[in-house]
mmCIF file of C-alpha atoms and ligand atoms in Angstrom:
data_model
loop_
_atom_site.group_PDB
_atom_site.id
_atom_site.type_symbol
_atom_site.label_atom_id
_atom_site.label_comp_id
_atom_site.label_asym_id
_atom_site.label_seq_id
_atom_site.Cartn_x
_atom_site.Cartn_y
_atom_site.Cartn_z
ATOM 1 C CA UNK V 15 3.845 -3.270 -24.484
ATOM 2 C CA UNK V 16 6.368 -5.634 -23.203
ATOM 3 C CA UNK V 17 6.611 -9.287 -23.695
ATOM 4 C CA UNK V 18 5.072 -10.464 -20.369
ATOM 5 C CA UNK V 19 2.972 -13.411 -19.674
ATOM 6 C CA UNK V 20 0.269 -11.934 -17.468
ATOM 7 C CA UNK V 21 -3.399 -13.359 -16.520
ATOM 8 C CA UNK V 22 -3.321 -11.178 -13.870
ATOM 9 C CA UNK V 23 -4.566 -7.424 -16.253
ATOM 10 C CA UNK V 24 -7.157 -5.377 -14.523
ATOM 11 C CA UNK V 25 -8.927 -4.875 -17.940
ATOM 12 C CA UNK V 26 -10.325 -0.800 -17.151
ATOM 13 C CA UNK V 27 -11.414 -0.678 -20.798
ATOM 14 C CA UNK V 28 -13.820 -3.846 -20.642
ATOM 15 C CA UNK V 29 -15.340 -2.570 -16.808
ATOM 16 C CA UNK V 30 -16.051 1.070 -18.085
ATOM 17 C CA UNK V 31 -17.360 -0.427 -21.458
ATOM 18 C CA UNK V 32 -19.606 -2.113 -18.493
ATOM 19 C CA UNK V 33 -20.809 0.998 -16.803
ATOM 20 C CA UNK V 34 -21.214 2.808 -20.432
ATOM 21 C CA UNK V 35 -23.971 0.450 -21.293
ATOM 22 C CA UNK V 36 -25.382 0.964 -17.779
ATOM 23 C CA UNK V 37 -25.394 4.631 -18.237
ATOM 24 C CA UNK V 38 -26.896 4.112 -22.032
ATOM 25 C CA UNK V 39 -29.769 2.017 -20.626
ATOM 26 C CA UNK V 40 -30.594 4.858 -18.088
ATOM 27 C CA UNK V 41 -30.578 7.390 -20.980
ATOM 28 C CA UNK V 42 -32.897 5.062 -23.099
ATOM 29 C CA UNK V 43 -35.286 5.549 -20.255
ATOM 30 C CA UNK V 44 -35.137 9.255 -19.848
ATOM 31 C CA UNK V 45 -35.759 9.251 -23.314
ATOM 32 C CA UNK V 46 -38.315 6.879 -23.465
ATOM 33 C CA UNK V 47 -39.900 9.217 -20.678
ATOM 34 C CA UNK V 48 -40.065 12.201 -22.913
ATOM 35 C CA UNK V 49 -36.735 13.936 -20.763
ATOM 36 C CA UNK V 50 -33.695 15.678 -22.086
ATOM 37 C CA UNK V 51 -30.591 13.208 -22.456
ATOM 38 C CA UNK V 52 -27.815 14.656 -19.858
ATOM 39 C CA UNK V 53 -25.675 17.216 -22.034
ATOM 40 C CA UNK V 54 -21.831 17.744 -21.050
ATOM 41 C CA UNK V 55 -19.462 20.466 -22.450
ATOM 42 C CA UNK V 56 -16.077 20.518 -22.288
ATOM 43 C CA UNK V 57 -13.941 23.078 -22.320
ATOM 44 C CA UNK V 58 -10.133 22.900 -24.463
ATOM 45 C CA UNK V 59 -7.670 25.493 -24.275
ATOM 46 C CA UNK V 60 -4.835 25.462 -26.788
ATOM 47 C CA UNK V 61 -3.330 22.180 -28.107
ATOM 48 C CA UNK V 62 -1.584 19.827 -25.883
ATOM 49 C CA UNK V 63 -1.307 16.557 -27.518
ATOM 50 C CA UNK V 64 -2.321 14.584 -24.584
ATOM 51 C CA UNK V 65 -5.035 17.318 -23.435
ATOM 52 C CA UNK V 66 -6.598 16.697 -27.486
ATOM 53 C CA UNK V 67 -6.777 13.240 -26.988
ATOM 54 C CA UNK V 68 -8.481 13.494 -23.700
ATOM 55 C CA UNK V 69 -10.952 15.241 -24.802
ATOM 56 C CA UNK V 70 -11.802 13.820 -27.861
ATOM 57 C CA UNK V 71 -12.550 10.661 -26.199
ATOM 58 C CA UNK V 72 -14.696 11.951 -23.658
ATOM 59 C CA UNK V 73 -17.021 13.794 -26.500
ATOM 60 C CA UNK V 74 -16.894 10.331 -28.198
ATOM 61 C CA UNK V 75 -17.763 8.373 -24.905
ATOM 62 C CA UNK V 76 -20.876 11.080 -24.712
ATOM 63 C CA UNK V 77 -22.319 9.902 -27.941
ATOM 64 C CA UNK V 78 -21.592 6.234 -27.022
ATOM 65 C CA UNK V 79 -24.407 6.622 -24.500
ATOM 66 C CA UNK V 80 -26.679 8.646 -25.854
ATOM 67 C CA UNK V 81 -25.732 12.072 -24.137
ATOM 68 C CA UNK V 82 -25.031 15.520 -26.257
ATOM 69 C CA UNK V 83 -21.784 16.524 -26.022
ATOM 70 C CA UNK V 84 -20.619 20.104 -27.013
ATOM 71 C CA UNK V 85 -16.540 21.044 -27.198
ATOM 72 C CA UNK V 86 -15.541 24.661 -26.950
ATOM 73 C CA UNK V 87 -12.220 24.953 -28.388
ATOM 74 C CA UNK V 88 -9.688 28.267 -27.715
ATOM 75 C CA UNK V 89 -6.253 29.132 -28.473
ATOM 76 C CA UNK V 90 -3.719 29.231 -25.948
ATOM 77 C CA UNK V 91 -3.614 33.223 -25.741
ATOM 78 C CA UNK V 92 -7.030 33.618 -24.711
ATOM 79 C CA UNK V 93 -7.375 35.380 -21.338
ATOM 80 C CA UNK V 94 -8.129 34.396 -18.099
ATOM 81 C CA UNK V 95 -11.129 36.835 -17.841
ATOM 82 C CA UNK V 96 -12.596 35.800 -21.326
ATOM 83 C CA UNK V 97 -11.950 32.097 -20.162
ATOM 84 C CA UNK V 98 -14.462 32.919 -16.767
ATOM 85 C CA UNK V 99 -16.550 34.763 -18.741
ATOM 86 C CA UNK V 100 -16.818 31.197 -20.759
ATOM 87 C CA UNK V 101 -17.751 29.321 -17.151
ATOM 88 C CA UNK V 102 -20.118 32.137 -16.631
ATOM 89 C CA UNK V 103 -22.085 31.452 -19.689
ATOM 90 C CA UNK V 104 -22.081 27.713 -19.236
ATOM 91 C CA UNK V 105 -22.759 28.077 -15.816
ATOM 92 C CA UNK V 106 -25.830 30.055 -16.814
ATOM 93 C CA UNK V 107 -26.742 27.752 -19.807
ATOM 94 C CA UNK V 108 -29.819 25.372 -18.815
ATOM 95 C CA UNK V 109 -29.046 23.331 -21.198
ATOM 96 C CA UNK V 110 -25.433 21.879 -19.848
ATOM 97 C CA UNK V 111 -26.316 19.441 -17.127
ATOM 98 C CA UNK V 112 -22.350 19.436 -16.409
ATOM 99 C CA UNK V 113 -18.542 21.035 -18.117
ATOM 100 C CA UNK V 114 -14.995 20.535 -17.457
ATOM 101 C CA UNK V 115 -12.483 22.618 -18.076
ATOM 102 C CA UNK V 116 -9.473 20.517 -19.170
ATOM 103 C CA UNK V 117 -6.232 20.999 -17.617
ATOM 104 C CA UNK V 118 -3.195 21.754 -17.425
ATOM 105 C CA UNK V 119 -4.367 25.505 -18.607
ATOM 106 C CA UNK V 120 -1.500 28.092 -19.910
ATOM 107 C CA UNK V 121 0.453 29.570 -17.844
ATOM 108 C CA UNK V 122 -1.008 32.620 -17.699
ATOM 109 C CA UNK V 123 -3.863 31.362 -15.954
ATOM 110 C CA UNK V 124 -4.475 30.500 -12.823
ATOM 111 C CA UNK V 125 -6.347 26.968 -12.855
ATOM 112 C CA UNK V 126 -7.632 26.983 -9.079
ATOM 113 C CA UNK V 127 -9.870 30.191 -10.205
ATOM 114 C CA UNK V 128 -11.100 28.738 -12.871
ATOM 115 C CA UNK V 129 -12.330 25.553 -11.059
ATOM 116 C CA UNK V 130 -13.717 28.017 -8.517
ATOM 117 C CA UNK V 131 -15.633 29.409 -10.757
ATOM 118 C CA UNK V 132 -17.735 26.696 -12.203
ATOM 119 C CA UNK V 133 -20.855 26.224 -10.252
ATOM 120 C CA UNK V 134 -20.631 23.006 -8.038
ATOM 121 C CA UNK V 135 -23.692 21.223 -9.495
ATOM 122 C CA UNK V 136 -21.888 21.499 -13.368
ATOM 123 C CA UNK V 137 -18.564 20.583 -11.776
ATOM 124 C CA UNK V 138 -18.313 16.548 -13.465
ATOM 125 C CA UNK V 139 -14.955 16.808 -12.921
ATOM 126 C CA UNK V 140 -15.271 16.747 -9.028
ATOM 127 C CA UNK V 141 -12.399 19.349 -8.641
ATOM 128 C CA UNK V 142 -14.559 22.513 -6.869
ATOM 129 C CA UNK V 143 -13.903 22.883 -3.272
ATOM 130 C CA UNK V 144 -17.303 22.046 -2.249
ATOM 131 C CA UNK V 145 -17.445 18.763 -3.817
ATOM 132 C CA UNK V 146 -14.026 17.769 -2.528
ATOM 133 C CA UNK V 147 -15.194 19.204 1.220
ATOM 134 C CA UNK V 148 -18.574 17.573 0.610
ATOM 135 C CA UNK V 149 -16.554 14.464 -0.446
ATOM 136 C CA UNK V 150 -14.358 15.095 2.326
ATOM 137 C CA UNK V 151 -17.065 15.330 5.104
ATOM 138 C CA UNK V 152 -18.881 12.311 3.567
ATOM 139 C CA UNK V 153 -21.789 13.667 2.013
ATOM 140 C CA UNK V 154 -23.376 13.362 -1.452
ATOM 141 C CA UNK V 155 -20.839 14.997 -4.077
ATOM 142 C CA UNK V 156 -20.045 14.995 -7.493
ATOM 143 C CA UNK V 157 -16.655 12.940 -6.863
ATOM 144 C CA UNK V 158 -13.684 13.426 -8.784
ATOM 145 C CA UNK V 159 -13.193 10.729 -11.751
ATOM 146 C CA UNK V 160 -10.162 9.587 -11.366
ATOM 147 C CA UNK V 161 -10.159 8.350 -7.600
ATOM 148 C CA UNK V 162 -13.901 7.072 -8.106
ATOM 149 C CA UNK V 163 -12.859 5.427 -10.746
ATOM 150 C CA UNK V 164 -9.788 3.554 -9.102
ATOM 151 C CA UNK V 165 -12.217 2.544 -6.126
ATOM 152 C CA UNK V 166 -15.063 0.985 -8.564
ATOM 153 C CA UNK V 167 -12.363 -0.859 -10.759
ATOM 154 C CA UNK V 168 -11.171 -2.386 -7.514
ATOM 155 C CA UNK V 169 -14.605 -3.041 -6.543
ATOM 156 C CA UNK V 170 -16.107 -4.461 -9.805
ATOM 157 C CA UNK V 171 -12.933 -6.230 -10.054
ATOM 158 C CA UNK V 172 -13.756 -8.043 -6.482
ATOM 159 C CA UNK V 173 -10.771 -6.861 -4.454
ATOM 160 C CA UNK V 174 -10.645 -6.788 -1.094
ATOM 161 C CA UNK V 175 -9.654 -3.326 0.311
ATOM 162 C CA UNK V 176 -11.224 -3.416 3.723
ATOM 163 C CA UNK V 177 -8.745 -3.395 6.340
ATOM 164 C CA UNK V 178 -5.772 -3.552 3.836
ATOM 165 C CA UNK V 179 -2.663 -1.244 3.428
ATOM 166 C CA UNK V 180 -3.340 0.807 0.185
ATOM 167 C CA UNK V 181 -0.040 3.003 -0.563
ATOM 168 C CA UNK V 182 -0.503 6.028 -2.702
ATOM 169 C CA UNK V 183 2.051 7.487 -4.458
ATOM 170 C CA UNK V 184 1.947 11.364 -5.564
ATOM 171 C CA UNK V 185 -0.354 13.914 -3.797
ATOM 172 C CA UNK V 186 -1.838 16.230 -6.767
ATOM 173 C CA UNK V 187 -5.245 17.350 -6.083
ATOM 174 C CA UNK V 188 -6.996 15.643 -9.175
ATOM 175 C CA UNK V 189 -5.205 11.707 -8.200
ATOM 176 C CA UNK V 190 -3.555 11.212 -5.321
ATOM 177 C CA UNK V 191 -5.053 13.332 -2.227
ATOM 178 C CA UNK V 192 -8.781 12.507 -3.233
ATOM 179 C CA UNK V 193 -7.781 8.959 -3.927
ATOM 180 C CA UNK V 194 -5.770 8.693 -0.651
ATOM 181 C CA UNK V 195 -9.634 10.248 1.263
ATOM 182 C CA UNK V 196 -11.642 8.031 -1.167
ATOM 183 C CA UNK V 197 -9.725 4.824 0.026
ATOM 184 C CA UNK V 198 -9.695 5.533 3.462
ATOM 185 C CA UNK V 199 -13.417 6.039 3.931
ATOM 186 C CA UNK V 200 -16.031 3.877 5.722
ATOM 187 C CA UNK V 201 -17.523 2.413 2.771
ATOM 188 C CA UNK V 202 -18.167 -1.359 1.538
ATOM 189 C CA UNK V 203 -15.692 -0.590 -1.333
ATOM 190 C CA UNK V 204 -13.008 1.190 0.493
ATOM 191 C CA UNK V 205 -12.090 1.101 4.819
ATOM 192 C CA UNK V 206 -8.246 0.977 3.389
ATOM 193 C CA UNK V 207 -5.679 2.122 6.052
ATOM 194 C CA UNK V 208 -3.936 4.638 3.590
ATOM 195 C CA UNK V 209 -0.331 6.164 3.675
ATOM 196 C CA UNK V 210 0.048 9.035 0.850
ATOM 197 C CA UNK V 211 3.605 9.095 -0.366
ATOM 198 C CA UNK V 212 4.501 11.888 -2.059
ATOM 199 C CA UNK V 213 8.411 13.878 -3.222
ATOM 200 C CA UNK V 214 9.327 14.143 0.459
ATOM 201 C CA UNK V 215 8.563 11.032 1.847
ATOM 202 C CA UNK V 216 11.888 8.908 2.980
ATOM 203 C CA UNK V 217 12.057 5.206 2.404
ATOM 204 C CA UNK V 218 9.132 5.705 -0.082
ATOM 205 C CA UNK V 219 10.870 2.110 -1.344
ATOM 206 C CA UNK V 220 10.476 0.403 1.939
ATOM 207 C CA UNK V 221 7.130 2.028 2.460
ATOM 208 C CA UNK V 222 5.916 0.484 -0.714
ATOM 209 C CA UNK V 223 7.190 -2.876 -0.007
ATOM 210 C CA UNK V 224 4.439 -2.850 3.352
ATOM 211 C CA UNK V 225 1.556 -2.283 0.469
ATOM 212 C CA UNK V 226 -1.735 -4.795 0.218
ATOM 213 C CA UNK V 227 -2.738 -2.060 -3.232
ATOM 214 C CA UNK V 228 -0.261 0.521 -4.503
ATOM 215 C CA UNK V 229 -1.756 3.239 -6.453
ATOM 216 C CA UNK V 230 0.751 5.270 -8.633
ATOM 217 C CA UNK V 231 -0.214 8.564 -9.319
ATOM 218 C CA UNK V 232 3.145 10.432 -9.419
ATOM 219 C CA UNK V 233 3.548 11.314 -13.673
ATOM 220 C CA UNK V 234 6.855 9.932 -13.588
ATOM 221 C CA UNK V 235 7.106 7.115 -16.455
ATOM 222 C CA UNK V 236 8.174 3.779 -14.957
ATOM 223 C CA UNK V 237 9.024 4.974 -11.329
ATOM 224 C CA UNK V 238 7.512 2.355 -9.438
ATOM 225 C CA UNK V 239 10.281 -0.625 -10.115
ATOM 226 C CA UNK V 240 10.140 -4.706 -8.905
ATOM 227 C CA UNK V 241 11.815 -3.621 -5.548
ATOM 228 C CA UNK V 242 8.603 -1.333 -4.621
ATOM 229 C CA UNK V 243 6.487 -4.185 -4.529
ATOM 230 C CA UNK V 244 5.836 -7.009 -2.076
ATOM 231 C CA UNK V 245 4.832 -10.139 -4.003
ATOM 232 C CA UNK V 246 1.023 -10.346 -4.217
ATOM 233 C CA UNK V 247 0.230 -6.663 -3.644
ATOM 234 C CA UNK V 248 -2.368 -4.716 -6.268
ATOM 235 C CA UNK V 249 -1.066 -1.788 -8.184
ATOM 236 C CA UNK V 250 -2.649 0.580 -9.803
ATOM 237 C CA UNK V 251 -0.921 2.573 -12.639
ATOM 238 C CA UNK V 252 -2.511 6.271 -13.052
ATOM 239 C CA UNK V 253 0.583 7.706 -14.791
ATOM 240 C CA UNK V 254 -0.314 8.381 -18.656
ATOM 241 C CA UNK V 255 3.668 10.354 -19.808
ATOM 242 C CA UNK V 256 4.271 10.444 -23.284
ATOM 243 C CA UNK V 257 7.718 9.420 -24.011
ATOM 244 C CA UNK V 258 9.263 9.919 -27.786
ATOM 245 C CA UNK V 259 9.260 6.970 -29.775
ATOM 246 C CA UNK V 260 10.525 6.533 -33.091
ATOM 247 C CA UNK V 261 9.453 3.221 -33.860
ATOM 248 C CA UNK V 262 5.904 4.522 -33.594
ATOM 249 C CA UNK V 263 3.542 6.079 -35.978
ATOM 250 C CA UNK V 264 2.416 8.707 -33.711
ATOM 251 C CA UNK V 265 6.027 9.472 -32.692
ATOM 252 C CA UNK V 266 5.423 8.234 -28.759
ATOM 253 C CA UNK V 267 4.719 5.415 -26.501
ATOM 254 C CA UNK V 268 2.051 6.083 -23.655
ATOM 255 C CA UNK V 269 4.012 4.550 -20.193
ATOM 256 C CA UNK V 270 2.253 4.471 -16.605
ATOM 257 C CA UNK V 271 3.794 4.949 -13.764
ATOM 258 C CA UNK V 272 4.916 1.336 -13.136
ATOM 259 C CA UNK V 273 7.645 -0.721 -14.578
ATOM 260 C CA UNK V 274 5.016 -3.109 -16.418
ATOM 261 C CA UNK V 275 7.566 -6.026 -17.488
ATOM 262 C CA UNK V 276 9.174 -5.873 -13.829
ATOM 263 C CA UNK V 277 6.245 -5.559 -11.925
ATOM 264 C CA UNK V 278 3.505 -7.331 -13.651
ATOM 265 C CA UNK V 279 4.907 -11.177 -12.374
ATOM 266 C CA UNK V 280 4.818 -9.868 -9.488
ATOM 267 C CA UNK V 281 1.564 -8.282 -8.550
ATOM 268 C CA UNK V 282 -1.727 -10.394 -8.191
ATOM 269 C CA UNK V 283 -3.077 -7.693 -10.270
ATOM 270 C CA UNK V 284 -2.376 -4.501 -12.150
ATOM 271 C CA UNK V 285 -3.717 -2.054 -14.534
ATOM 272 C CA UNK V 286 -2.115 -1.876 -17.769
ATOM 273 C CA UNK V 287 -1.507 1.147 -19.821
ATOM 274 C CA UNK V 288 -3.182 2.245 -21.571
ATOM 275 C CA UNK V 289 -6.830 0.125 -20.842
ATOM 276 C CA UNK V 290 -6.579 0.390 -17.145
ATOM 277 C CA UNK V 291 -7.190 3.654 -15.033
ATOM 278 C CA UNK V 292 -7.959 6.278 -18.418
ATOM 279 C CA UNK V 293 -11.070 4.803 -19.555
ATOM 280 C CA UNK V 294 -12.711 4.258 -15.765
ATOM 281 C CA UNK V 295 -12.362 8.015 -15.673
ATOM 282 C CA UNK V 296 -14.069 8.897 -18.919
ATOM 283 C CA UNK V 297 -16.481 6.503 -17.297
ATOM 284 C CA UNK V 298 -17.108 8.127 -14.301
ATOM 285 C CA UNK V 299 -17.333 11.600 -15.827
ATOM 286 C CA UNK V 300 -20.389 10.350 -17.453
ATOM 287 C CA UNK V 301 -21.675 8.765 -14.523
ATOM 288 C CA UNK V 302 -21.019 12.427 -12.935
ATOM 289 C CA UNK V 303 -22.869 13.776 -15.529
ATOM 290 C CA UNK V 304 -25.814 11.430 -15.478
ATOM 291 C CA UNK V 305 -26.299 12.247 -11.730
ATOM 292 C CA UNK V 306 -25.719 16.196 -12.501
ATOM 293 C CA UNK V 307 -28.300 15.982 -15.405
ATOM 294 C CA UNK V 308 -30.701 13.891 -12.758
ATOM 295 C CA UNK V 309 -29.629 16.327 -9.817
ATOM 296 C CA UNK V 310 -28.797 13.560 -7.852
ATOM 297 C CA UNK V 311 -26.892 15.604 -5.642
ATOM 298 C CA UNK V 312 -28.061 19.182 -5.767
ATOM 299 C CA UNK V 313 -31.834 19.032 -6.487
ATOM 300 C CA UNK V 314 -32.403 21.154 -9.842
ATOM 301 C CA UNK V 315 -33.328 24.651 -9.510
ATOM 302 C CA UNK V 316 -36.255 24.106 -12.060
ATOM 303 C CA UNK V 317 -37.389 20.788 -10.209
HETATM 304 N N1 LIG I 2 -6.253 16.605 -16.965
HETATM 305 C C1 LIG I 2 -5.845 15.382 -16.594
HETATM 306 N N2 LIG I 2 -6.869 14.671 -16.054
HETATM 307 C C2 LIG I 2 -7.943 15.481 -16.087
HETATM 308 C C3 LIG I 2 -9.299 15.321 -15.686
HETATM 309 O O1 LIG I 2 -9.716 14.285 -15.159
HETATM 310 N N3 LIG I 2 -10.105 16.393 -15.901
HETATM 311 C C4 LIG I 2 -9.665 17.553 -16.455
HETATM 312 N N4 LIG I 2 -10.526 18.551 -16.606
HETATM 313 N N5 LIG I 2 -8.413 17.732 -16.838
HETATM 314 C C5 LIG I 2 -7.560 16.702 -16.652
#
């Protein structure tokens, strides 16, 4: 981390730490009621540094509240049918209140099947087509983690988004175009007017500079520089890019999206990374999986 002066962090880790205890307090009463503590799987496919690390934290975030957690781990040659065939079975498995499959996935297979695949009401991860449309439409889904988690950590953090410019940056279906929806809905913690930036967009610069919140979700490390951002805006840094690092024991430094020493004096507030953005998701995956083990938004099949 650079040297800057800033009393002005968005601390993500100390708000999801928040919502963790919440979530632990409402498994100490399912327990206390004699029910089965929600149970979340995830799914890793071959060994991607960044994928590992993911993952491992979200199986230790489980046990930090209480839930059972279960990881299926595969090599990177496995196929695409035996990897459905895995969905299938945890799709079928009363016991898994809710999986993700962790991306990116080889090459080889094709990761908009795969999300297909998993039955809505186990989708934590928000990514089926029905929750989005459900999301999209307004109704009661299991909403993706990421964007849900940007909107409560601008919430709990008490900032105003009604009626403010909120200027997203990348348009990837897990980040930036649910985000971009989330933001813009009619909703006490939302009623943003929204502009998605994305590769294409000209003067994304001068576009920026009209942002009240900038959200960053491009996976470019650093892109968002001082001249981006109008004194006083919020920004929100989703990029997580590994970049080699000598000087470091693990051989990289983890850098957002945002030019943190340039653009920290100038924002009223902004994420840091990490501690921002990555643990609000983790977060929000388990409040995903509370509400899929409660079936909060798809009524059980056995209730
Ligand atoms: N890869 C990067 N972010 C995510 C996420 O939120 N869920 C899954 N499954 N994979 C990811």
């Amino acid at each position: 981390m650079t040297s800057v002066t800033t009393n002005n962090l968005i601390d993500g880790k100390q708000t999801a730490e928040d919502i963790k205890v919440e979530i632990a307090a409402e498994v100490a009463t399912l327990k206390a009621e004699g029910k089965k503590v929600p149970h979340l799987a995830a799914i890793l496919v071959g060994h991607d540094g960044g994928s590992e690390t993911y993952v491992r934290n979200k199986v230790l975030a489980c046990e930090r509240v209480g839930f059972q957690s279960t990881l299926l781990r595969y090599e990177d040659d496995i196929t695409e049918t035996a990897l459905l065939a895995k969905v299938a079975e945890l799709n079928h498995d009363p016991e898994i209140d809710g999986f993700i499959v962790q991306l990116p996935l080889p090459a080889h297979i094709n990761p908009e099947k795969v999300i297909e695949a998993i039955r809505p009401e186990k989708d934590v991860d928000g990514f089926h087509p029905m929750n989005i449309g459900r999301m999209v439409a307004g109704l009661p889904a299991l909403l993706p983690a990421t964007p849900s988690g940007i909107v409560e950590l601008l919430s709990r953090q008490g900032i105003k988004t009604s009626g403010k410019h909120a200027v997203v940056i990348g348009r990837s279906n897990i980040v930036g175009t649910p985000v971009s929806i989330l933001l813009a809905k009619n909703l006490d913690t939302a009623n943003c007017t929204v502009t998605l930036c994305h590769s294409r967009t000209e003067n994304l610069a001068e576009i920026c500079r009209t942002a009240d919140i900038v959200v960053a979700a491009i996976g470019r490390p650093e892109f968002v520089t001082a001249d981006m951002v109008r004194p006083g805006a919020v920004v929100i840094d989703v990029g997580t890019t590994r970049v080699p690092d000598a000087t470091k024991k693990s051989g990289y430094t983890l850098k957002g999206d945002v030019n943190f020493a340039e653009v920290a004096p100038l924002a009223s507030a902004i994420t840091p990374v990490p501690g921002g953005v990555g643990p609000m998701t983790i977060a929000m995956l388990l409040l995903n999986t509370l509400r899929a083990a409660k079936g909060e938004i798809y009524p059980k099949a056995s209730a």
